[in-house]
Amino acid sequence: MYDDDNAAALPQKPVRESPFTEKFEAFFRERCMKAIERLANNYPQKKSLFVDFVELEHFDFELADELLENPDECIAAAEKALSSVDVPTLSEDKFTPHVRFFNLPQERQPILRDIGAQNIGKLISVEGVVKQVTEVLPKLKFATYKCTRCEATYRIPQTKNIVRGPSFCAECKNRMFTLDEESSEFVDYQKIQVQEPLELLKGSEQATNLDIYFGDDLVNMISPGDRARVTGIIRLNPPKEKKVVYGRYLEALHVEETAREFEEVEITKEDEEVLMKLSSRDDIYELLVQSIAPHIYGHELMKEAIALQLFGGVKKTLPNDQTVRGNIHVLLVGDPGMAKSQLLKAVDQIAPKSIYVAGKTSTGAGLSATAVKDEFGEGGWTIKAGALVLASGGMAMVDEFDKI
Ligand SMILES: [Zn+2]
């Protein structure tokens, strides 16, 4: 009975030494001392030690495997190990940096739509285009609860999305508590949504989205329209009311910007041969023009314009260092029923990176970026990237331009 009473005040997980702490300590001492010393000199302005996964794998592949399968325990062990490495620090604060792993193996880099139940609680790395970003908001890290009867206080770590308090007071058995924000501890928090890179989609497939939560020193690292690779742990969002379908999100550990344009277009040996053969044909220009929406009869001029646009012009730099962009814009004007929309949709199918929007459902500002207050931002402002931003480096097609 007495033990039970005490349990209310203690963290709910049993405190035990993880078998991985020692292994991480050995790894840090042998491989990371330079980086740790550098970090200690800049702590707490810099708060994270970045660890290349490949390096850990070379040092201890069993530990590396364990990290992929059981990231929560391993990262806690790594952070404990790091804080016990003896380095001189300049600051008064206790040296408790984050350990952030990156550069996961290929099989841990699923595309967004392949993320499923098998990934829950595991360490993965995903790439996407940032669609929306919320403001930086304070999130409870340690909540201080005060007993309403005897004023005993309890400091409860908050690891889930729903706030958790003590079940009853160890001093007086009272079950009523008030949350004391003043003495609670908060951490910066930001939510972003990424979309599958458009060039990974075939034809008019729907792009998959994933919500990603950033904490502490990871906030404000990326903006809407950026392309980023994020390493983190897939977690569940409890359903609203009593449903059985859960939402999922990625808790970010590491983020890096990746700016690749058309690398994803795979050209095989056979493709190359066909391309080389085609390039030597005298009628290659006409052939390309005819290849635009071959199911639509006529409209050669429109098709030629689109073909030229798909290839793009040449970026020029003038003697006074001004640059002239090589991008070509095309405005299709014509009576209804002239296959304009059909042409756009055909281009959507063949362009390696493209986005199609209907003017009726968009606004001028919405094409570039908008700031909105909605559920995603949890009451704060969210910046959403528009079609033009998402299609950067590719084709943005706006149907019924006049309706905007
Ligand atoms: Zn009490």
Tab-separated table of N, CA, C and O in Angstrom, residues 113-168:
chain	number	residue	atom	x	y	z
A	113	ARG	N	4.083	7.333	-49.470
A	113	ARG	CA	2.863	6.519	-49.532
A	113	ARG	C	3.094	5.093	-49.053
A	113	ARG	O	2.152	4.358	-48.805
A	114	ASP	N	4.359	4.681	-48.908
A	114	ASP	CA	4.647	3.327	-48.433
A	114	ASP	C	4.766	3.235	-46.918
A	114	ASP	O	4.966	2.150	-46.369
A	115	ILE	N	4.665	4.372	-46.236
A	115	ILE	CA	4.768	4.336	-44.775
A	115	ILE	C	3.520	3.666	-44.221
A	115	ILE	O	2.406	4.045	-44.551
A	116	GLY	N	3.709	2.628	-43.414
A	116	GLY	CA	2.556	1.892	-42.909
A	116	GLY	C	2.754	1.455	-41.479
A	116	GLY	O	3.662	1.930	-40.786
A	117	ALA	N	1.901	0.516	-41.059
A	117	ALA	CA	1.916	0.055	-39.668
A	117	ALA	C	3.283	-0.493	-39.275
A	117	ALA	O	3.690	-0.391	-38.120
A	118	GLN	N	4.006	-1.067	-40.251
A	118	GLN	CA	5.303	-1.673	-39.917
A	118	GLN	C	6.331	-0.621	-39.500
A	118	GLN	O	7.356	-0.957	-38.925
A	119	ASN	N	6.082	0.661	-39.789
A	119	ASN	CA	7.055	1.705	-39.467
A	119	ASN	C	6.822	2.359	-38.109
A	119	ASN	O	7.648	3.141	-37.650
A	120	ILE	N	5.692	2.039	-37.465
A	120	ILE	CA	5.348	2.747	-36.230
A	120	ILE	C	6.387	2.482	-35.146
A	120	ILE	O	6.747	1.339	-34.878
A	121	GLY	N	6.871	3.556	-34.566
A	121	GLY	CA	7.871	3.445	-33.503
A	121	GLY	C	9.275	3.198	-34.014
A	121	GLY	O	10.200	3.049	-33.226
A	122	LYS	N	9.451	3.158	-35.347
A	122	LYS	CA	10.767	2.869	-35.924
A	122	LYS	C	11.407	4.150	-36.462
A	122	LYS	O	10.727	5.139	-36.719
A	123	LEU	N	12.712	4.064	-36.649
A	123	LEU	CA	13.449	5.198	-37.191
A	123	LEU	C	13.444	5.119	-38.716
A	123	LEU	O	13.828	4.102	-39.289
A	124	ILE	N	12.974	6.174	-39.370
A	124	ILE	CA	12.996	6.204	-40.833
A	124	ILE	C	13.428	7.592	-41.301
A	124	ILE	O	13.568	8.514	-40.507
A	125	SER	N	13.612	7.704	-42.606
A	125	SER	CA	13.993	8.977	-43.189
A	125	SER	C	13.154	9.175	-44.449
A	125	SER	O	13.034	8.265	-45.260
A	126	VAL	N	12.526	10.337	-44.578
A	126	VAL	CA	11.654	10.576	-45.735
A	126	VAL	C	12.032	11.883	-46.425
A	126	VAL	O	12.597	12.781	-45.810
A	127	GLU	N	11.696	11.951	-47.705
A	127	GLU	CA	11.955	13.172	-48.447
A	127	GLU	C	10.637	13.743	-48.946
A	127	GLU	O	9.755	12.998	-49.371
A	128	GLY	N	10.496	15.051	-48.855
A	128	GLY	CA	9.259	15.659	-49.324
A	128	GLY	C	9.420	17.146	-49.561
A	128	GLY	O	10.429	17.742	-49.193
A	129	VAL	N	8.395	17.711	-50.214
A	129	VAL	CA	8.366	19.155	-50.430
A	129	VAL	C	7.516	19.755	-49.316
A	129	VAL	O	6.422	19.273	-49.040
A	130	VAL	N	8.031	20.786	-48.672
A	130	VAL	CA	7.330	21.370	-47.532
A	130	VAL	C	6.124	22.148	-48.030
A	130	VAL	O	6.257	23.095	-48.799
A	131	LYS	N	4.941	21.728	-47.609
A	131	LYS	CA	3.706	22.328	-48.089
A	131	LYS	C	3.215	23.417	-47.149
A	131	LYS	O	2.768	24.461	-47.576
A	132	GLN	N	3.224	23.144	-45.860
A	132	GLN	CA	2.838	24.181	-44.911
A	132	GLN	C	3.650	24.100	-43.630
A	132	GLN	O	4.130	23.049	-43.245
A	133	VAL	N	3.790	25.271	-43.013
A	133	VAL	CA	4.608	25.395	-41.810
A	133	VAL	C	3.852	26.249	-40.808
A	133	VAL	O	3.356	27.313	-41.156
A	134	THR	N	3.732	25.796	-39.574
A	134	THR	CA	3.051	26.606	-38.558
A	134	THR	C	4.035	27.570	-37.910
A	134	THR	O	5.234	27.484	-38.122
A	135	GLU	N	3.477	28.476	-37.100
A	135	GLU	CA	4.315	29.334	-36.260
A	135	GLU	C	5.022	28.450	-35.239
A	135	GLU	O	4.619	27.319	-35.004
A	136	VAL	N	6.050	29.011	-34.602
A	136	VAL	CA	6.686	28.294	-33.493
A	136	VAL	C	5.826	28.509	-32.251
A	136	VAL	O	5.524	29.641	-31.887
A	137	LEU	N	5.389	27.412	-31.659
A	137	LEU	CA	4.508	27.497	-30.494
A	137	LEU	C	5.172	26.825	-29.295
A	137	LEU	O	5.983	25.919	-29.460
A	138	PRO	N	4.834	27.274	-28.074
A	138	PRO	CA	5.396	26.608	-26.901
A	138	PRO	C	4.662	25.302	-26.615
A	138	PRO	O	3.439	25.244	-26.695
A	139	LYS	N	5.415	24.258	-26.338
A	139	LYS	CA	4.811	22.963	-26.037
A	139	LYS	C	5.276	22.515	-24.656
A	139	LYS	O	6.446	22.671	-24.314
A	140	LEU	N	4.351	21.963	-23.882
A	140	LEU	CA	4.690	21.500	-22.530
A	140	LEU	C	5.716	20.382	-22.584
A	140	LEU	O	5.535	19.415	-23.315
A	141	LYS	N	6.795	20.527	-21.804
A	141	LYS	CA	7.780	19.457	-21.737
A	141	LYS	C	7.689	18.785	-20.366
A	141	LYS	O	7.583	17.575	-20.258
A	142	PHE	N	7.737	19.608	-19.324
A	142	PHE	CA	7.499	19.108	-17.975
A	142	PHE	C	6.354	19.914	-17.378
A	142	PHE	O	6.449	21.131	-17.282
A	143	ALA	N	5.272	19.240	-17.012
A	143	ALA	CA	4.130	19.937	-16.429
A	143	ALA	C	4.231	19.886	-14.913
A	143	ALA	O	4.537	18.843	-14.339
A	144	THR	N	4.001	21.025	-14.272
A	144	THR	CA	3.991	21.049	-12.814
A	144	THR	C	2.541	21.062	-12.336
A	144	THR	O	1.782	21.967	-12.671
A	145	TYR	N	2.161	20.026	-11.602
A	145	TYR	CA	0.802	19.933	-11.066
A	145	TYR	C	0.824	20.208	-9.578
A	145	TYR	O	1.718	19.761	-8.864
A	146	LYS	N	-0.186	20.970	-9.139
A	146	LYS	CA	-0.275	21.303	-7.722
A	146	LYS	C	-1.541	20.670	-7.167
A	146	LYS	O	-2.616	20.795	-7.751
A	147	CYS	N	-1.411	19.980	-6.028
A	147	CYS	CA	-2.575	19.386	-5.383
A	147	CYS	C	-3.462	20.515	-4.858
A	147	CYS	O	-2.977	21.465	-4.255
A	148	THR	N	-4.767	20.417	-5.117
A	148	THR	CA	-5.653	21.517	-4.716
A	148	THR	C	-5.869	21.548	-3.205
A	148	THR	O	-6.298	22.550	-2.660
A	149	ARG	N	-5.575	20.440	-2.511
A	149	ARG	CA	-5.823	20.423	-1.073
A	149	ARG	C	-4.567	20.789	-0.278
A	149	ARG	O	-4.577	21.694	0.536
A	150	CYS	N	-3.442	20.077	-0.555
A	150	CYS	CA	-2.264	20.281	0.298
A	150	CYS	C	-1.129	21.014	-0.420
A	150	CYS	O	-0.075	21.234	0.156
A	151	GLU	N	-1.341	21.381	-1.691
A	151	GLU	CA	-0.360	22.153	-2.457
A	151	GLU	C	0.951	21.419	-2.726
A	151	GLU	O	1.946	22.055	-3.063
A	152	ALA	N	0.979	20.093	-2.578
A	152	ALA	CA	2.164	19.334	-2.984
A	152	ALA	C	2.295	19.452	-4.505
A	152	ALA	O	1.293	19.511	-5.211
A	153	THR	N	3.540	19.528	-5.032
A	153	THR	CA	3.695	19.683	-6.476
A	153	THR	C	4.307	18.426	-7.092
A	153	THR	O	5.097	17.725	-6.457
A	154	TYR	N	3.918	18.182	-8.341
A	154	TYR	CA	4.406	17.012	-9.077
A	154	TYR	C	4.870	17.466	-10.443
A	154	TYR	O	4.160	18.188	-11.141
A	155	ARG	N	6.071	17.050	-10.813
A	155	ARG	CA	6.632	17.418	-12.106
A	155	ARG	C	6.515	16.203	-13.020
A	155	ARG	O	7.155	15.175	-12.806
A	156	ILE	N	5.661	16.305	-14.034
A	156	ILE	CA	5.368	15.148	-14.883
A	156	ILE	C	5.905	15.399	-16.293
A	156	ILE	O	5.498	16.361	-16.946
A	157	PRO	N	6.827	14.555	-16.785
A	157	PRO	CA	7.309	14.738	-18.163
A	157	PRO	C	6.196	14.444	-19.163
A	157	PRO	O	5.430	13.493	-18.990
A	158	GLN	N	6.075	15.275	-20.208
A	158	GLN	CA	5.010	15.112	-21.205
A	158	GLN	C	5.618	14.572	-22.495
A	158	GLN	O	6.361	15.269	-23.167
A	159	THR	N	5.294	13.329	-22.808
A	159	THR	CA	5.874	12.746	-24.012
A	159	THR	C	4.822	12.522	-25.087
A	159	THR	O	5.139	12.337	-26.244
A	160	LYS	N	3.557	12.538	-24.710
A	160	LYS	CA	2.488	12.274	-25.669
A	160	LYS	C	1.849	13.587	-26.107
A	160	LYS	O	2.178	14.656	-25.609
A	161	ASN	N	0.888	13.465	-27.030
A	161	ASN	CA	0.211	14.663	-27.509
A	161	ASN	C	-0.902	15.125	-26.582
A	161	ASN	O	-1.457	16.194	-26.754
A	162	ILE	N	-1.263	14.267	-25.629
A	162	ILE	CA	-2.315	14.631	-24.680
A	162	ILE	C	-1.664	14.817	-23.321
A	162	ILE	O	-0.836	14.003	-22.904
A	163	VAL	N	-2.021	15.901	-22.636
A	163	VAL	CA	-1.369	16.217	-21.366
A	163	VAL	C	-1.718	15.155	-20.317
A	163	VAL	O	-2.834	14.655	-20.258
A	164	ARG	N	-0.708	14.785	-19.539
A	164	ARG	CA	-0.871	13.714	-18.567
A	164	ARG	C	-0.522	14.253	-17.184
A	164	ARG	O	0.529	14.865	-16.994
A	165	GLY	N	-1.401	14.019	-16.212
A	165	GLY	CA	-1.163	14.485	-14.847
A	165	GLY	C	-1.046	13.319	-13.886
A	165	GLY	O	-1.203	12.166	-14.278
A	166	PRO	N	-0.748	13.595	-12.605
A	166	PRO	CA	-0.680	12.512	-11.620
A	166	PRO	C	-2.084	11.975	-11.347
A	166	PRO	O	-3.067	12.698	-11.516
A	167	SER	N	-2.201	10.706	-10.927
A	167	SER	CA	-3.539	10.157	-10.719
A	167	SER	C	-4.093	10.540	-9.348
A	167	SER	O	-5.274	10.810	-9.219
A	168	PHE	N	-3.233	10.563	-8.333
A	168	PHE	CA	-3.701	11.069	-7.037
A	168	PHE	C	-2.510	11.570	-6.237
A	168	PHE	O	-1.362	11.237	-6.527
